[in-house]
Amino acid sequence: MATAAAFGIGFTSSAIGAQFNRPKFVKPKTFVNPIRCAGRLEWDPDGILGPRQTGHIARLEFQRRLENDAAAREEFERQVREEKERRRALRESRVIPDTVEGLVEFFLDTEAQEIEFEVARLRPRLNKEFFDHLQVELGKLRFSVNKTQDVEDRLIELETLQTALQEATEAYDKLQADLVATRKNLTEIFTSKDVKATLLDLVERNQLNRPLLTLLDENIATAHSANQKQAAEYMEKLRGLVLKYLTV
């Protein structure tokens, strides 16, 4: 029987993002890549899923085109590879400051679609000291005697940044907590002597859900890529049972 230790439990993301090189963090009407924690795990620190498409018919049409048009599929995959390489080079070129003041400017100069990635990378530094510093600077700007246009612009930038980082860190922390719970539940299934009883217990606790199925699928793919046929076959059987009891 396979155990959780045999599998790497994780997740990846890939697709196409937007243009880079905006000079400053601009207050958006809506964020390009909102952080989504419900249902499937869709945290996208790689930033290459692009804007979430709201047109169901348009998404289906695009999917059908990729399935039926080899040239379109090849072009799409080429763009994905190029975008991933461009993002990788861009991220490697960034120099992370040592000071809180420098970190504020670092995030102001970070493109909106890269905020998720940088929050994931720099989460330990987005602490009370950082947000206290940001709040103090905002207070100085709000009560500034000379309300010049530069002061007003700086105030809008920092208010937008504060909101974006607060929402991003909260979403990131929630996702991490959800992932820990999901990994724990999947390990519990892998090591169970009575899988059906374990699944029923997870159903009663409302913890048999889509994130767990997604994580299981990724482990199946990992097992196949590592040529671990027996482990993959076992997990595929587990997947069938999970689907049978899935409630969310």
Short mmCIF file of C-alpha atoms in Angstrom, two decimals, residues 94-242:
data_model
loop_
_atom_site.label_atom_id
_atom_site.label_comp_id
_atom_site.label_asym_id
_atom_site.label_seq_id
_atom_site.Cartn_x
_atom_site.Cartn_y
_atom_site.Cartn_z
CA ARG A 94 14.50 41.97 -8.79
CA VAL A 95 16.65 42.92 -5.82
CA ILE A 96 14.83 42.48 -2.51
CA PRO A 97 15.61 45.38 -0.12
CA ASP A 98 16.81 44.82 3.43
CA THR A 99 14.81 47.64 5.02
CA VAL A 100 11.09 48.13 5.62
CA GLU A 101 11.20 51.43 3.76
CA GLY A 102 12.84 49.74 0.79
CA LEU A 103 10.30 46.93 0.88
CA VAL A 104 7.45 49.44 0.56
CA GLU A 105 9.05 50.89 -2.56
CA PHE A 106 9.74 47.38 -3.84
CA PHE A 107 6.03 46.54 -3.74
CA LEU A 108 5.07 49.90 -5.23
CA ASP A 109 7.32 49.11 -8.19
CA THR A 110 5.96 45.57 -8.55
CA GLU A 111 3.42 44.94 -11.30
CA ALA A 112 -0.06 44.16 -10.00
CA GLN A 113 -0.04 40.68 -11.53
CA GLU A 114 3.20 39.88 -9.68
CA ILE A 115 1.91 40.82 -6.23
CA GLU A 116 0.72 37.27 -5.48
CA PHE A 117 4.14 35.80 -6.22
CA GLU A 118 5.99 38.37 -4.14
CA VAL A 119 3.58 37.96 -1.21
CA ALA A 120 4.25 34.21 -1.27
CA ARG A 121 8.00 34.78 -1.47
CA LEU A 122 8.18 37.57 1.12
CA ARG A 123 5.36 36.58 3.48
CA PRO A 124 7.63 36.46 6.60
CA ARG A 125 8.58 40.10 6.03
CA LEU A 126 4.99 41.26 5.68
CA ASN A 127 4.67 41.40 9.45
CA LYS A 128 3.46 43.84 12.09
CA GLU A 129 6.57 45.99 11.70
CA PHE A 130 5.93 46.37 7.99
CA PHE A 131 2.24 47.24 8.27
CA ASP A 132 2.88 49.57 11.24
CA HIS A 133 5.44 51.45 9.15
CA LEU A 134 2.98 51.69 6.29
CA GLN A 135 0.27 53.00 8.62
CA VAL A 136 2.60 55.64 10.08
CA GLU A 137 3.56 56.91 6.64
CA LEU A 138 -0.11 57.03 5.63
CA GLY A 139 -0.91 59.05 8.76
CA LYS A 140 1.78 61.59 7.95
CA LEU A 141 0.43 62.00 4.43
CA ARG A 142 -3.20 62.33 5.55
CA PHE A 143 -2.38 65.08 8.02
CA SER A 144 0.21 66.81 5.89
CA VAL A 145 -0.06 70.61 5.98
CA ASN A 146 0.99 70.99 2.35
CA LYS A 147 -1.38 68.78 0.34
CA THR A 148 0.43 68.93 -2.99
CA GLN A 149 -0.44 66.72 -5.93
CA ASP A 150 2.60 64.57 -5.17
CA VAL A 151 1.35 64.05 -1.62
CA GLU A 152 -2.12 63.12 -2.88
CA ASP A 153 -0.65 60.69 -5.42
CA ARG A 154 1.58 59.11 -2.81
CA LEU A 155 -1.38 58.75 -0.44
CA ILE A 156 -3.46 56.96 -3.09
CA GLU A 157 -0.56 54.66 -3.95
CA LEU A 158 0.07 53.66 -0.35
CA GLU A 159 -3.62 53.21 0.46
CA THR A 160 -3.98 50.95 -2.57
CA LEU A 161 -0.84 49.03 -1.67
CA GLN A 162 -1.97 48.60 1.94
CA THR A 163 -5.33 47.17 0.87
CA ALA A 164 -3.77 44.89 -1.73
CA LEU A 165 -1.17 43.48 0.64
CA GLN A 166 -3.61 42.99 3.51
CA GLU A 167 -6.01 41.07 1.26
CA ALA A 168 -3.18 39.11 -0.35
CA THR A 169 -1.57 38.07 2.94
CA GLU A 170 -4.93 37.05 4.43
CA ALA A 171 -5.74 34.96 1.37
CA TYR A 172 -2.25 33.43 1.34
CA ASP A 173 -2.45 32.50 5.02
CA LYS A 174 -5.88 30.95 4.54
CA LEU A 175 -4.67 28.96 1.57
CA GLN A 176 -1.66 27.68 3.51
CA ALA A 177 -3.92 26.60 6.36
CA ASP A 178 -6.25 24.89 3.89
CA LEU A 179 -3.30 23.12 2.25
CA VAL A 180 -1.99 21.88 5.58
CA ALA A 181 -5.43 20.46 6.40
CA THR A 182 -5.76 18.95 2.93
CA ARG A 183 -2.34 17.30 3.10
CA LYS A 184 -3.21 15.93 6.54
CA ASN A 185 -6.48 14.48 5.26
CA LEU A 186 -4.83 12.95 2.21
CA THR A 187 -2.12 11.39 4.38
CA GLU A 188 -4.86 10.02 6.62
CA ILE A 189 -6.46 8.35 3.58
CA PHE A 190 -3.13 6.97 2.32
CA THR A 191 -2.27 5.37 5.67
CA SER A 192 -5.74 4.17 6.61
CA LYS A 193 -6.41 0.47 7.16
CA ASP A 194 -10.09 1.08 6.37
CA VAL A 195 -10.25 3.63 3.58
CA LYS A 196 -14.04 3.64 3.26
CA ALA A 197 -14.46 4.32 6.97
CA THR A 198 -11.90 7.13 6.75
CA LEU A 199 -13.70 8.69 3.79
CA LEU A 200 -17.02 8.54 5.63
CA ASP A 201 -15.39 10.19 8.62
CA LEU A 202 -14.05 12.99 6.37
CA VAL A 203 -17.54 13.40 4.90
CA GLU A 204 -19.00 13.81 8.38
CA ARG A 205 -16.34 16.43 9.14
CA ASN A 206 -17.09 18.14 5.80
CA GLN A 207 -13.44 17.74 4.79
CA LEU A 208 -13.85 15.62 1.68
CA ASN A 209 -13.75 18.33 -0.96
CA ARG A 210 -12.40 19.51 -4.31
CA PRO A 211 -9.02 20.70 -2.95
CA LEU A 212 -8.35 17.17 -1.69
CA LEU A 213 -9.30 15.73 -5.09
CA THR A 214 -7.01 18.25 -6.81
CA LEU A 215 -4.12 17.29 -4.54
CA LEU A 216 -4.77 13.61 -5.18
CA ASP A 217 -4.77 14.22 -8.96
CA GLU A 218 -1.41 15.95 -8.72
CA ASN A 219 0.04 13.02 -6.80
CA ILE A 220 -1.31 10.63 -9.43
CA ALA A 221 0.39 12.68 -12.14
CA THR A 222 3.63 12.73 -10.14
CA ALA A 223 3.52 8.97 -9.71
CA HIS A 224 2.98 8.46 -13.45
CA SER A 225 5.85 10.80 -14.34
CA ALA A 226 8.12 8.87 -11.93
CA ASN A 227 6.97 5.58 -13.49
CA GLN A 228 5.49 4.44 -10.15
CA LYS A 229 2.74 2.43 -11.78
CA GLN A 230 1.60 0.56 -8.68
CA ALA A 231 1.31 3.75 -6.65
CA ALA A 232 -0.52 5.51 -9.49
CA GLU A 233 -2.99 2.63 -9.88
CA TYR A 234 -3.66 2.58 -6.14
CA MET A 235 -4.30 6.33 -6.04
CA GLU A 236 -6.58 6.13 -9.08
CA LYS A 237 -8.69 3.59 -7.19
CA LEU A 238 -8.72 5.96 -4.24
CA ARG A 239 -9.81 8.73 -6.57
CA GLY A 240 -12.83 6.68 -7.62
CA LEU A 241 -13.81 6.26 -3.98
CA VAL A 242 -13.26 9.95 -3.24
#
